[in-house]
PDB file of C-alpha atoms in Angstrom:
ATOM      1  CA  MET R 120    -253.622 -20.871  72.696  1.00  0.00           C
ATOM      2  CA  LYS R 121    -250.704 -21.437  70.344  1.00  0.00           C
ATOM      3  CA  ILE R 122    -252.888 -23.340  67.878  1.00  0.00           C
ATOM      4  CA  LYS R 123    -255.504 -20.562  67.902  1.00  0.00           C
ATOM      5  CA  TYR R 124    -252.786 -17.994  67.234  1.00  0.00           C
ATOM      6  CA  ILE R 125    -251.372 -19.977  64.312  1.00  0.00           C
ATOM      7  CA  ALA R 126    -254.829 -20.535  62.817  1.00  0.00           C
ATOM      8  CA  ALA R 127    -255.555 -16.800  62.949  1.00  0.00           C
ATOM      9  CA  VAL R 128    -252.294 -16.011  61.143  1.00  0.00           C
ATOM     10  CA  LEU R 129    -252.938 -18.565  58.387  1.00  0.00           C
ATOM     11  CA  ILE R 130    -256.536 -17.394  57.881  1.00  0.00           C
ATOM     12  CA  ALA R 131    -255.330 -13.808  57.559  1.00  0.00           C
ATOM     13  CA  ILE R 132    -252.719 -14.825  54.956  1.00  0.00           C
ATOM     14  CA  ALA R 133    -255.298 -16.828  53.001  1.00  0.00           C
ATOM     15  CA  GLY R 134    -257.693 -13.879  53.002  1.00  0.00           C
ATOM     16  CA  LEU R 135    -254.949 -11.542  51.799  1.00  0.00           C
ATOM     17  CA  GLY R 136    -254.070 -14.002  49.057  1.00  0.00           C
ATOM     18  CA  LEU R 137    -257.627 -14.182  47.776  1.00  0.00           C
ATOM     19  CA  GLN R 138    -257.923 -10.405  47.781  1.00  0.00           C
ATOM     20  CA  GLN R 139    -254.630  -9.760  45.976  1.00  0.00           C
ATOM     21  CA  ALA R 140    -254.959 -12.590  43.466  1.00  0.00           C
ATOM     22  CA  LYS R 141    -258.260 -11.233  42.136  1.00  0.00           C
ATOM     23  CA  ALA R 142    -257.744  -9.270  38.926  1.00  0.00           C
ATOM     24  CA  ASP R 143    -259.725  -8.150  35.904  1.00  0.00           C
ATOM     25  CA  PHE R 144    -259.564 -10.274  32.765  1.00  0.00           C
ATOM     26  CA  ILE R 145    -257.571  -8.063  30.381  1.00  0.00           C
ATOM     27  CA  PHE R 146    -256.519  -8.858  26.834  1.00  0.00           C
ATOM     28  CA  ASN R 147    -255.630  -7.091  23.592  1.00  0.00           C
ATOM     29  CA  LEU R 148    -257.221  -7.150  20.167  1.00  0.00           C
ATOM     30  CA  THR R 149    -254.220  -8.102  18.041  1.00  0.00           C
ATOM     31  CA  VAL R 150    -255.580  -9.927  14.986  1.00  0.00           C
ATOM     32  CA  PRO R 151    -256.823  -7.752  12.061  1.00  0.00           C
ATOM     33  CA  ASN R 152    -259.056  -8.659   9.153  1.00  0.00           C
ATOM     34  CA  SER R 153    -258.027  -7.671   5.635  1.00  0.00           C
ATOM     35  CA  GLY R 154    -259.412  -4.133   5.962  1.00  0.00           C
ATOM     36  CA  ILE R 155    -256.719  -3.014   8.432  1.00  0.00           C
ATOM     37  CA  SER R 156    -254.061  -5.687   7.916  1.00  0.00           C
ATOM     38  CA  GLY R 157    -251.623  -3.048   6.653  1.00  0.00           C
ATOM     39  CA  PHE R 158    -251.592  -1.329  10.054  1.00  0.00           C
ATOM     40  CA  PRO R 159    -249.718  -2.925  12.981  1.00  0.00           C
ATOM     41  CA  GLY R 160    -251.480  -4.059  16.159  1.00  0.00           C
ATOM     42  CA  PRO R 161    -252.319  -4.268  18.952  1.00  0.00           C
ATOM     43  CA  TYR R 162    -255.450  -2.237  18.219  1.00  0.00           C
ATOM     44  CA  ALA R 163    -257.282  -2.088  21.528  1.00  0.00           C
ATOM     45  CA  THR R 164    -257.362  -3.362  25.096  1.00  0.00           C
ATOM     46  CA  VAL R 165    -260.435  -5.064  26.557  1.00  0.00           C
ATOM     47  CA  ASP R 166    -261.028  -5.090  30.323  1.00  0.00           C
ATOM     48  CA  VAL R 167    -263.617  -7.450  31.828  1.00  0.00           C
ATOM     49  CA  HIS R 168    -264.498  -6.454  35.394  1.00  0.00           C
ATOM     50  CA  LEU R 169    -266.784  -8.678  37.480  1.00  0.00           C
ATOM     51  CA  VAL R 170    -268.757  -6.403  39.807  1.00  0.00           C
ATOM     52  CA  ASP R 171    -270.601  -9.285  41.485  1.00  0.00           C
ATOM     53  CA  PRO R 172    -271.711 -12.783  40.372  1.00  0.00           C
ATOM     54  CA  THR R 173    -274.395 -11.417  38.032  1.00  0.00           C
ATOM     55  CA  HIS R 174    -272.990  -8.037  36.942  1.00  0.00           C
ATOM     56  CA  ALA R 175    -269.934  -7.196  34.843  1.00  0.00           C
ATOM     57  CA  THR R 176    -268.526  -4.141  33.111  1.00  0.00           C
ATOM     58  CA  ILE R 177    -266.721  -4.473  29.753  1.00  0.00           C
ATOM     59  CA  SER R 178    -264.406  -1.659  28.634  1.00  0.00           C
ATOM     60  CA  PHE R 179    -262.664  -1.165  25.284  1.00  0.00           C
ATOM     61  CA  THR R 180    -259.753   1.290  25.088  1.00  0.00           C
ATOM     62  CA  SER R 181    -258.156   2.157  21.758  1.00  0.00           C
ATOM     63  CA  LEU R 182    -254.389   1.958  21.316  1.00  0.00           C
ATOM     64  CA  THR R 183    -251.897   3.923  19.231  1.00  0.00           C
ATOM     65  CA  ASN R 184    -249.304   2.267  17.034  1.00  0.00           C
ATOM     66  CA  GLY R 185    -247.097   3.404  14.170  1.00  0.00           C
ATOM     67  CA  GLY R 186    -248.248   7.015  14.488  1.00  0.00           C
ATOM     68  CA  ASN R 187    -251.924   6.070  14.231  1.00  0.00           C
ATOM     69  CA  ILE R 188    -254.771   5.674  16.695  1.00  0.00           C
ATOM     70  CA  TYR R 189    -257.439   2.984  16.316  1.00  0.00           C
ATOM     71  CA  LEU R 190    -260.934   4.310  17.039  1.00  0.00           C
ATOM     72  CA  PHE R 191    -264.227   2.377  17.445  1.00  0.00           C
ATOM     73  CA  GLY R 192    -267.329   3.161  15.428  1.00  0.00           C
ATOM     74  CA  GLY R 193    -270.145   2.193  13.115  1.00  0.00           C
ATOM     75  CA  VAL R 194    -272.075  -1.081  13.132  1.00  0.00           C
ATOM     76  CA  ASN R 195    -270.520  -3.678  15.486  1.00  0.00           C
ATOM     77  CA  ALA R 196    -268.363  -0.952  17.034  1.00  0.00           C
ATOM     78  CA  VAL R 197    -267.437  -3.276  19.921  1.00  0.00           C
ATOM     79  CA  ASP R 198    -268.482  -6.892  20.295  1.00  0.00           C
ATOM     80  CA  VAL R 199    -268.219  -9.740  22.808  1.00  0.00           C
ATOM     81  CA  ASN R 200    -269.292 -13.359  23.176  1.00  0.00           C
ATOM     82  CA  VAL R 201    -271.139 -13.556  26.513  1.00  0.00           C
ATOM     83  CA  ASN R 202    -270.953 -16.718  28.598  1.00  0.00           C
ATOM     84  CA  ALA R 203    -274.642 -16.840  29.576  1.00  0.00           C
ATOM     85  CA  THR R 204    -277.927 -18.132  28.209  1.00  0.00           C
ATOM     86  CA  THR R 205    -279.736 -14.824  28.756  1.00  0.00           C
ATOM     87  CA  TRP R 206    -278.484 -11.394  29.792  1.00  0.00           C
ATOM     88  CA  THR R 207    -279.240  -7.691  29.516  1.00  0.00           C
ATOM     89  CA  ILE R 208    -276.962  -4.873  28.405  1.00  0.00           C
ATOM     90  CA  GLY R 209    -276.908  -1.207  29.403  1.00  0.00           C
ATOM     91  CA  SER R 210    -274.978   1.676  31.002  1.00  0.00           C
ATOM     92  CA  PHE R 211    -273.321   2.592  27.697  1.00  0.00           C
ATOM     93  CA  VAL R 212    -270.414   5.044  27.818  1.00  0.00           C
ATOM     94  CA  ALA R 213    -268.561   6.424  24.784  1.00  0.00           C
ATOM     95  CA  THR R 214    -265.817   9.058  24.850  1.00  0.00           C
ATOM     96  CA  ASN R 215    -263.181  10.437  22.502  1.00  0.00           C
ATOM     97  CA  SER R 216    -260.289  12.551  23.763  1.00  0.00           C
ATOM     98  CA  GLY R 217    -259.548  13.746  20.223  1.00  0.00           C
ATOM     99  CA  ILE R 218    -260.643  17.071  18.729  1.00  0.00           C
ATOM    100  CA  GLY R 219    -264.095  17.624  17.221  1.00  0.00           C
ATOM    101  CA  PHE R 220    -265.679  14.214  17.837  1.00  0.00           C
ATOM    102  CA  THR R 221    -269.214  13.477  19.060  1.00  0.00           C
ATOM    103  CA  PRO R 222    -269.012   9.844  20.217  1.00  0.00           C
ATOM    104  CA  GLY R 223    -272.000   7.522  19.807  1.00  0.00           C
ATOM    105  CA  PRO R 224    -274.795   7.250  20.638  1.00  0.00           C
ATOM    106  CA  LEU R 225    -274.441   3.526  21.363  1.00  0.00           C
ATOM    107  CA  SER R 226    -277.139   0.860  21.097  1.00  0.00           C
ATOM    108  CA  ASP R 227    -277.645  -2.882  21.602  1.00  0.00           C
ATOM    109  CA  GLY R 228    -276.902  -4.624  18.301  1.00  0.00           C
ATOM    110  CA  GLY R 229    -277.790  -8.157  19.470  1.00  0.00           C
ATOM    111  CA  ALA R 230    -275.912 -11.064  17.930  1.00  0.00           C
ATOM    112  CA  GLY R 231    -274.002 -10.412  14.739  1.00  0.00           C
ATOM    113  CA  ASN R 232    -271.485 -11.771  12.266  1.00  0.00           C
ATOM    114  CA  VAL R 233    -268.301  -9.767  12.787  1.00  0.00           C
ATOM    115  CA  ASP R 234    -266.417  -9.629   9.500  1.00  0.00           C
ATOM    116  CA  GLY R 235    -263.686 -12.269   9.525  1.00  0.00           C
ATOM    117  CA  PHE R 236    -264.303 -13.483  13.077  1.00  0.00           C
ATOM    118  CA  GLY R 237    -267.638 -15.311  13.027  1.00  0.00           C
ATOM    119  CA  VAL R 238    -270.763 -14.676  15.083  1.00  0.00           C
ATOM    120  CA  LEU R 239    -270.492 -12.928  18.450  1.00  0.00           C
ATOM    121  CA  ASN R 240    -273.651 -13.024  20.538  1.00  0.00           C
ATOM    122  CA  GLN R 241    -273.480  -9.423  21.762  1.00  0.00           C
ATOM    123  CA  THR R 242    -272.629  -6.485  19.518  1.00  0.00           C
ATOM    124  CA  VAL R 243    -272.814  -2.771  20.243  1.00  0.00           C
ATOM    125  CA  ASN R 244    -273.567  -0.292  17.470  1.00  0.00           C
ATOM    126  CA  SER R 245    -272.392   3.298  17.324  1.00  0.00           C
ATOM    127  CA  PHE R 246    -273.981   6.034  15.234  1.00  0.00           C
ATOM    128  CA  ASP R 247    -272.318   5.729  11.843  1.00  0.00           C
ATOM    129  CA  GLY R 248    -269.543   7.989  10.650  1.00  0.00           C
ATOM    130  CA  PHE R 249    -265.947   8.845  11.502  1.00  0.00           C
ATOM    131  CA  THR R 250    -266.851  11.939  13.540  1.00  0.00           C
ATOM    132  CA  HIS R 251    -268.912   9.755  15.926  1.00  0.00           C
ATOM    133  CA  THR R 252    -266.104   7.296  16.701  1.00  0.00           C
ATOM    134  CA  SER R 253    -264.773   6.701  20.226  1.00  0.00           C
ATOM    135  CA  ASN R 254    -261.443   5.864  21.795  1.00  0.00           C
ATOM    136  CA  PHE R 255    -263.191   4.428  24.867  1.00  0.00           C
ATOM    137  CA  ILE R 256    -266.409   2.418  25.086  1.00  0.00           C
ATOM    138  CA  SER R 257    -267.840   0.593  28.072  1.00  0.00           C
ATOM    139  CA  PHE R 258    -271.107  -1.130  28.915  1.00  0.00           C
ATOM    140  CA  GLY R 259    -272.628  -3.255  31.645  1.00  0.00           C
ATOM    141  CA  LEU R 260    -273.881  -6.840  31.422  1.00  0.00           C
ATOM    142  CA  THR R 261    -276.383  -8.501  33.774  1.00  0.00           C
ATOM    143  CA  ASN R 262    -276.542 -12.302  33.781  1.00  0.00           C
ATOM    144  CA  THR R 263    -280.232 -13.273  34.023  1.00  0.00           C
ATOM    145  CA  SER R 264    -279.732 -17.031  33.659  1.00  0.00           C
ATOM    146  CA  GLY R 265    -277.008 -17.873  36.176  1.00  0.00           C
ATOM    147  CA  THR R 266    -273.843 -16.514  37.763  1.00  0.00           C
ATOM    148  CA  TRP R 267    -270.251 -15.840  36.795  1.00  0.00           C
ATOM    149  CA  LEU R 268    -267.574 -17.312  39.073  1.00  0.00           C
ATOM    150  CA  SER R 269    -264.798 -14.915  38.068  1.00  0.00           C
ATOM    151  CA  ASP R 270    -263.834 -12.217  35.582  1.00  0.00           C
ATOM    152  CA  THR R 271    -262.508 -14.885  33.222  1.00  0.00           C
ATOM    153  CA  THR R 272    -265.890 -16.640  32.999  1.00  0.00           C
ATOM    154  CA  VAL R 273    -267.920 -13.620  31.816  1.00  0.00           C
ATOM    155  CA  LEU R 274    -266.916 -14.191  28.178  1.00  0.00           C
ATOM    156  CA  VAL R 275    -266.485 -17.395  26.225  1.00  0.00           C
ATOM    157  CA  ALA R 276    -264.725 -17.996  22.903  1.00  0.00           C
ATOM    158  CA  ASN R 277    -266.901 -18.494  19.824  1.00  0.00           C
ATOM    159  CA  ASN R 278    -266.168 -21.257  17.325  1.00  0.00           C
ATOM    160  CA  GLN R 279    -263.232 -19.242  15.973  1.00  0.00           C
ATOM    161  CA  GLY R 280    -261.681 -18.675  19.387  1.00  0.00           C
ATOM    162  CA  VAL R 281    -262.836 -15.059  19.652  1.00  0.00           C
ATOM    163  CA  PHE R 282    -263.853 -13.440  22.967  1.00  0.00           C
ATOM    164  CA  ALA R 283    -264.146  -9.887  21.657  1.00  0.00           C
ATOM    165  CA  ALA R 284    -263.760  -7.775  18.534  1.00  0.00           C
ATOM    166  CA  ALA R 285    -264.105  -4.159  17.430  1.00  0.00           C
ATOM    167  CA  HIS R 286    -264.825  -2.145  14.280  1.00  0.00           C
ATOM    168  CA  ILE R 287    -261.651  -0.111  13.860  1.00  0.00           C
ATOM    169  CA  PHE R 288    -261.272   3.286  12.197  1.00  0.00           C
ATOM    170  CA  VAL R 289    -257.576   4.030  11.619  1.00  0.00           C
ATOM    171  CA  THR R 290    -256.574   7.690  11.764  1.00  0.00           C
ATOM    172  CA  THR R 291    -253.474   9.763  12.427  1.00  0.00           C
ATOM    173  CA  PHE R 292    -252.599  10.375  16.068  1.00  0.00           C
ATOM    174  CA  PRO R 293    -253.655  12.628  17.725  1.00  0.00           C
ATOM    175  CA  ALA R 294    -257.211  12.089  16.535  1.00  0.00           C
ATOM    176  CA  ASN R 295    -258.904  15.036  14.838  1.00  0.00           C
ATOM    177  CA  ALA R 296    -262.379  14.933  13.352  1.00  0.00           C
ATOM    178  CA  SER R 297    -261.265  17.207  10.514  1.00  0.00           C
ATOM    179  CA  ASN R 298    -259.059  14.378   9.249  1.00  0.00           C
ATOM    180  CA  SER R 299    -260.393  11.274   7.566  1.00  0.00           C
ATOM    181  CA  ALA R 300    -260.076   7.590   8.367  1.00  0.00           C
ATOM    182  CA  LEU R 301    -257.107   5.984   6.650  1.00  0.00           C
ATOM    183  CA  ALA R 302    -258.797   2.568   6.677  1.00  0.00           C
ATOM    184  CA  THR R 303    -261.595   0.672   8.412  1.00  0.00           C
ATOM    185  CA  GLY R 304    -261.822  -2.979   9.374  1.00  0.00           C
ATOM    186  CA  PHE R 305    -262.174  -5.326  12.320  1.00  0.00           C
ATOM    187  CA  ALA R 306    -259.769  -6.672  14.939  1.00  0.00           C
ATOM    188  CA  ALA R 307    -260.204  -9.472  17.471  1.00  0.00           C
ATOM    189  CA  ASN R 308    -258.318 -10.946  20.410  1.00  0.00           C
ATOM    190  CA  GLY R 309    -255.185 -12.945  19.931  1.00  0.00           C
ATOM    191  CA  GLY R 310    -254.161 -13.492  23.551  1.00  0.00           C
ATOM    192  CA  SER R 311    -254.973 -12.697  27.148  1.00  0.00           C
ATOM    193  CA  THR R 312    -253.416 -11.860  30.459  1.00  0.00           C
ATOM    194  CA  VAL R 313    -254.166 -13.493  33.802  1.00  0.00           C
ATOM    195  CA  PRO R 314    -253.564 -12.381  37.396  1.00  0.00           C
ATOM    196  CA  ASP R 315    -249.859 -11.738  38.011  1.00  0.00           C
ATOM    197  CA  GLY R 316    -248.037 -15.009  38.690  1.00  0.00           C
ATOM    198  CA  GLY R 317    -245.478 -13.106  40.757  1.00  0.00           C
ATOM    199  CA  THR R 318    -248.179 -12.220  43.267  1.00  0.00           C
ATOM    200  CA  THR R 319    -249.085 -15.887  43.659  1.00  0.00           C
ATOM    201  CA  VAL R 320    -245.455 -16.857  44.230  1.00  0.00           C
ATOM    202  CA  MET R 321    -245.021 -14.061  46.758  1.00  0.00           C
ATOM    203  CA  LEU R 322    -248.087 -15.127  48.719  1.00  0.00           C
ATOM    204  CA  LEU R 323    -246.990 -18.762  48.665  1.00  0.00           C
ATOM    205  CA  GLY R 324    -243.627 -17.730  50.071  1.00  0.00           C
ATOM    206  CA  ALA R 325    -245.334 -15.720  52.805  1.00  0.00           C
ATOM    207  CA  ALA R 326    -247.501 -18.691  53.740  1.00  0.00           C
ATOM    208  CA  LEU R 327    -244.519 -21.045  53.891  1.00  0.00           C
ATOM    209  CA  GLY R 328    -242.655 -18.523  56.013  1.00  0.00           C
ATOM    210  CA  ALA R 329    -245.592 -18.303  58.408  1.00  0.00           C
ATOM    211  CA  LEU R 330    -245.724 -22.086  58.672  1.00  0.00           C
ATOM    212  CA  GLY R 331    -242.024 -22.150  59.551  1.00  0.00           C
ATOM    213  CA  MET R 332    -242.546 -19.540  62.242  1.00  0.00           C
ATOM    214  CA  ALA R 333    -245.535 -21.491  63.593  1.00  0.00           C
ATOM    215  CA  ARG R 334    -243.457 -24.681  63.763  1.00  0.00           C
ATOM    216  CA  ARG R 335    -240.716 -22.912  65.746  1.00  0.00           C
ATOM    217  CA  PHE R 336    -243.357 -21.381  68.011  1.00  0.00           C
ATOM    218  CA  LEU R 337    -244.861 -24.800  68.797  1.00  0.00           C
ATOM    219  CA  MET R 338    -241.457 -26.295  69.497  1.00  0.00           C
ATOM    220  CA  SER R 339    -240.426 -23.481  71.859  1.00  0.00           C
TER     221      SER R 339
END
């Protein structure tokens, strides 16, 4: 009976660990090309969420820095390098919390050469023009050639080390369509975050504590 009790406790801890350790793959676009190099990054945050082994949602959220906001728009508005042989794209969403904007519409741009960052195999185009820019864009991917094991396997770096990029329109914060873009250019990732290491340490400590309690229980 004691062994069954201990096994149940350890299984519960392991299940909790797997649940808490799971996290979206989140990283910033921090590297500009020459078009926006005079404006400080980071420019946007990218969130890769694995819904299930064949479905993922990618979200781009613009950031503000130095009194400016970095909006997405035009050809190659947001772009990723998908880790799959074949896939489909859909469920486009584009919003702008600024004044006077009509975001999108968005469309599948296929593979494209993103200025300064090489070819990315999935681009998304937005209807051209500053007044159609967005501060949030998301879309869904469906893997039709295999499965993704985790959020971090949905994308893969191209030959320049780029997972994602965006066509940036720099404008004064808060965004107003009656203003103009101060500059346009592209930005790509320069780093990434992974599931919180503190959570892993905490769960390891809990497991070791449970083992100690189990040992005392067996010896009693």
